[in-house]
């Protein structure tokens, strides 16, 4: 069957309204090929129509926008109206992630695939409960097992990309601007590495080279 026979009998003037109707009921971003199949138009025509719709909404200052994220197209409320939407959606209930959950999610995003033990070691606290929350909300998913320890590994999901409005993990901001200045960091590391004087009353005592302030911040990778 040819491409023409596969297409739906929709007139050219109905292309944009057809796309709007499909996108309105979509619960996830739809790629151009899926949209072209749904409305019965060539991919190039659909690509042009989507770009035109997005530009039109921007020019009109509509309360929503058409964005290309996570490999597909989807309607989003416009950022400047977030306060109004948030008040309506939350309606007296706390739906936001806690600070602990956000910090844990950030570790997974930048270190993935990563085990719970590794995340716990980085954060310095047990993250089992928080990880369950992130799994339940669909922001994190299992990503196989560690070849050495057999521990379950975790990564962020496509839904995570949708929620933060990016297409891929490559678009995550660099961590470097948020780290301490190198001079300050080197000084801190030098102070941490400085040997601790051994009390004169116990000359036979030989502290472990892995004890004290020189311990790696993520040394407890066996945390369960």
Short mmCIF file of C-alpha atoms in Angstrom, two decimals:
data_model
loop_
_atom_site.label_atom_id
_atom_site.label_comp_id
_atom_site.label_asym_id
_atom_site.label_seq_id
_atom_site.Cartn_x
_atom_site.Cartn_y
_atom_site.Cartn_z
CA UNK A 1 0.00 0.00 0.00
CA UNK A 2 1.40 3.41 -0.97
CA UNK A 3 2.00 6.33 1.38
CA UNK A 4 -0.93 8.18 -0.17
CA UNK A 5 -3.30 5.27 0.48
CA UNK A 6 -2.15 5.14 4.12
CA UNK A 7 -3.04 8.76 4.78
CA UNK A 8 -6.40 9.77 6.19
CA UNK A 9 -8.85 11.71 3.95
CA UNK A 10 -8.22 15.07 5.65
CA UNK A 11 -8.07 18.28 3.67
CA UNK A 12 -4.99 20.50 3.78
CA UNK A 13 -6.80 23.34 5.56
CA UNK A 14 -7.54 21.01 8.49
CA UNK A 15 -3.94 20.06 9.16
CA UNK A 16 -3.28 22.48 12.01
CA UNK A 17 -6.62 21.91 13.77
CA UNK A 18 -6.06 18.16 13.42
CA UNK A 19 -2.67 18.43 15.05
CA UNK A 20 -4.12 20.53 17.85
CA UNK A 21 -6.88 18.00 18.48
CA UNK A 22 -4.43 15.08 18.71
CA UNK A 23 -1.95 16.94 20.88
CA UNK A 24 -4.73 18.05 23.19
CA UNK A 25 -5.46 14.48 24.25
CA UNK A 26 -1.87 13.18 24.25
CA UNK A 27 -0.49 12.21 27.65
CA UNK A 28 3.12 12.23 26.45
CA UNK A 29 5.18 13.97 23.76
CA UNK A 30 4.43 12.68 20.25
CA UNK A 31 7.13 12.49 17.60
CA UNK A 32 6.55 13.87 14.11
CA UNK A 33 6.16 10.43 12.53
CA UNK A 34 3.38 9.50 14.96
CA UNK A 35 1.60 12.78 14.39
CA UNK A 36 1.92 12.45 10.61
CA UNK A 37 0.40 8.98 10.79
CA UNK A 38 -2.44 10.21 13.01
CA UNK A 39 -3.47 13.16 10.84
CA UNK A 40 -2.64 11.61 7.47
CA UNK A 41 -0.09 14.09 6.16
CA UNK A 42 3.54 13.84 5.02
CA UNK A 43 6.15 14.29 7.73
CA UNK A 44 7.55 17.47 6.14
CA UNK A 45 4.12 19.10 6.13
CA UNK A 46 3.54 18.15 9.78
CA UNK A 47 6.97 19.46 10.80
CA UNK A 48 6.24 22.82 9.18
CA UNK A 49 2.76 23.01 10.70
CA UNK A 50 4.07 22.30 14.20
CA UNK A 51 6.69 25.02 13.92
CA UNK A 52 4.05 27.45 12.62
CA UNK A 53 1.66 26.61 15.47
CA UNK A 54 4.40 27.09 18.07
CA UNK A 55 5.30 30.48 16.59
CA UNK A 56 1.64 31.49 16.39
CA UNK A 57 1.03 30.71 20.08
CA UNK A 58 4.11 32.74 21.02
CA UNK A 59 3.04 35.72 18.93
CA UNK A 60 -0.46 35.67 20.40
CA UNK A 61 0.80 35.33 23.96
CA UNK A 62 -1.46 32.37 24.64
CA UNK A 63 -1.58 30.78 28.10
CA UNK A 64 -0.03 27.63 26.66
CA UNK A 65 2.81 26.85 24.27
CA UNK A 66 3.78 24.01 21.94
CA UNK A 67 7.20 22.67 22.82
CA UNK A 68 9.53 20.01 21.43
CA UNK A 69 10.86 17.98 24.38
CA UNK A 70 11.99 14.38 25.00
CA UNK A 71 11.94 13.67 21.26
CA UNK A 72 8.35 14.77 20.68
CA UNK A 73 5.81 17.61 20.70
CA UNK A 74 3.44 18.46 23.52
CA UNK A 75 1.36 21.32 24.92
CA UNK A 76 2.64 23.02 28.07
CA UNK A 77 1.25 25.87 30.12
CA UNK A 78 3.31 29.01 29.70
CA UNK A 79 5.84 29.67 32.45
CA UNK A 80 4.52 33.12 33.39
CA UNK A 81 1.19 31.55 34.37
CA UNK A 82 2.75 28.85 36.53
CA UNK A 83 1.54 30.47 39.75
CA UNK A 84 -2.07 30.33 38.64
CA UNK A 85 -1.84 26.74 37.43
CA UNK A 86 0.03 25.61 40.53
CA UNK A 87 -2.60 27.10 42.84
CA UNK A 88 -5.36 25.34 40.89
CA UNK A 89 -3.63 21.95 40.71
CA UNK A 90 -2.38 21.81 44.27
CA UNK A 91 -5.60 23.09 45.85
CA UNK A 92 -4.40 22.73 49.43
CA UNK A 93 -2.34 19.59 48.96
CA UNK A 94 1.43 19.36 48.98
CA UNK A 95 2.40 17.81 45.66
CA UNK A 96 5.96 19.10 45.41
CA UNK A 97 8.96 16.92 45.99
CA UNK A 98 10.80 17.51 49.25
CA UNK A 99 14.29 18.98 49.29
CA UNK A 100 15.66 15.51 50.08
CA UNK A 101 13.88 14.05 47.05
CA UNK A 102 15.17 16.82 44.77
CA UNK A 103 18.73 16.33 45.98
CA UNK A 104 18.50 12.57 45.48
CA UNK A 105 17.02 13.05 42.01
CA UNK A 106 19.89 15.37 41.11
CA UNK A 107 22.46 12.77 42.17
CA UNK A 108 20.76 10.12 40.03
CA UNK A 109 20.56 12.49 37.07
CA UNK A 110 24.28 13.34 37.11
CA UNK A 111 25.68 9.97 38.23
CA UNK A 112 23.40 7.51 36.41
CA UNK A 113 23.29 4.62 36.23
CA UNK A 114 23.85 4.53 39.97
CA UNK A 115 22.98 2.27 42.91
CA UNK A 116 21.07 3.28 46.02
CA UNK A 117 24.17 2.64 48.09
CA UNK A 118 26.17 5.02 45.93
CA UNK A 119 23.49 7.73 46.20
CA UNK A 120 23.34 7.21 49.97
CA UNK A 121 27.11 7.54 50.19
CA UNK A 122 27.13 10.76 48.20
CA UNK A 123 24.31 12.33 50.21
CA UNK A 124 25.46 10.94 53.54
CA UNK A 125 22.02 9.61 54.47
CA UNK A 126 19.89 6.58 53.70
CA UNK A 127 17.80 7.26 50.59
CA UNK A 128 15.64 4.12 50.41
CA UNK A 129 12.40 5.95 51.22
CA UNK A 130 13.14 8.84 48.87
CA UNK A 131 14.06 6.47 46.05
CA UNK A 132 10.74 4.67 46.46
CA UNK A 133 8.99 8.02 46.09
CA UNK A 134 10.92 8.84 42.92
CA UNK A 135 10.17 5.38 41.50
CA UNK A 136 6.47 5.74 42.32
CA UNK A 137 6.30 9.12 40.61
CA UNK A 138 7.96 7.74 37.49
CA UNK A 139 10.97 10.04 37.67
CA UNK A 140 13.45 7.20 38.22
CA UNK A 141 13.55 3.62 36.92
CA UNK A 142 15.71 0.52 37.30
CA UNK A 143 18.60 0.23 34.85
CA UNK A 144 19.99 -3.27 35.36
CA UNK A 145 22.52 -4.44 37.92
CA UNK A 146 26.09 -3.56 38.78
CA UNK A 147 28.46 -6.12 37.28
CA UNK A 148 30.67 -6.26 40.39
CA UNK A 149 28.28 -5.92 43.34
CA UNK A 150 25.02 -7.11 41.81
CA UNK A 151 23.26 -4.04 43.21
CA UNK A 152 20.31 -2.61 41.29
CA UNK A 153 21.16 0.48 39.25
CA UNK A 154 18.85 3.42 38.65
CA UNK A 155 18.50 6.13 36.03
CA UNK A 156 16.14 8.99 35.27
CA UNK A 157 13.17 8.39 32.95
CA UNK A 158 11.84 10.06 29.86
CA UNK A 159 9.12 11.52 32.09
CA UNK A 160 11.90 13.25 34.07
CA UNK A 161 13.05 14.94 30.86
CA UNK A 162 9.48 16.03 30.15
CA UNK A 163 9.03 17.50 33.60
CA UNK A 164 12.18 19.62 33.44
CA UNK A 165 11.57 20.54 29.79
CA UNK A 166 14.66 19.17 28.03
CA UNK A 167 15.16 16.73 25.17
CA UNK A 168 18.17 14.84 26.51
CA UNK A 169 20.49 14.60 29.49
CA UNK A 170 23.09 16.51 27.46
CA UNK A 171 21.02 19.63 28.09
CA UNK A 172 21.40 19.44 31.86
CA UNK A 173 23.37 22.43 33.19
CA UNK A 174 27.06 22.01 33.91
CA UNK A 175 27.92 21.43 37.55
CA UNK A 176 31.19 23.36 37.39
CA UNK A 177 29.66 26.85 37.91
CA UNK A 178 28.12 25.65 41.18
CA UNK A 179 31.33 24.15 42.60
CA UNK A 180 33.76 26.06 44.88
CA UNK A 181 36.62 28.04 43.35
CA UNK A 182 39.63 25.81 42.66
CA UNK A 183 41.85 27.84 45.04
CA UNK A 184 39.38 27.39 47.89
CA UNK A 185 38.93 23.71 47.03
CA UNK A 186 42.68 23.03 46.95
CA UNK A 187 43.13 24.74 50.31
CA UNK A 188 40.32 22.71 51.82
CA UNK A 189 41.76 19.47 50.46
CA UNK A 190 45.21 20.36 51.78
CA UNK A 191 43.78 20.96 55.25
CA UNK A 192 41.90 17.67 55.11
CA UNK A 193 45.05 15.81 54.07
CA UNK A 194 47.21 17.33 56.81
CA UNK A 195 48.35 14.63 59.29
CA UNK A 196 46.83 14.69 62.75
CA UNK A 197 49.49 14.73 65.51
CA UNK A 198 49.66 11.47 67.46
CA UNK A 199 49.32 11.92 71.24
CA UNK A 200 52.70 11.45 73.00
CA UNK A 201 51.12 9.14 75.56
CA UNK A 202 50.38 6.48 72.98
CA UNK A 203 53.38 6.13 70.64
CA UNK A 204 52.37 2.59 69.74
CA UNK A 205 49.13 3.82 68.18
CA UNK A 206 49.20 3.90 64.37
CA UNK A 207 46.02 5.40 62.90
CA UNK A 208 44.68 3.96 59.67
CA UNK A 209 45.58 5.95 56.56
CA UNK A 210 41.87 5.80 55.70
CA UNK A 211 40.64 7.36 58.93
CA UNK A 212 39.95 10.92 59.96
CA UNK A 213 39.26 13.89 57.70
CA UNK A 214 41.13 12.34 54.78
CA UNK A 215 38.35 9.85 54.13
CA UNK A 216 36.82 10.07 50.66
CA UNK A 217 33.33 11.63 50.85
CA UNK A 218 31.90 8.63 49.00
CA UNK A 219 34.09 6.01 50.67
CA UNK A 220 31.13 4.18 52.22
CA UNK A 221 29.99 2.56 49.03
CA UNK A 222 28.93 -0.50 50.95
CA UNK A 223 26.11 1.37 52.64
CA UNK A 224 22.87 -0.57 52.40
#
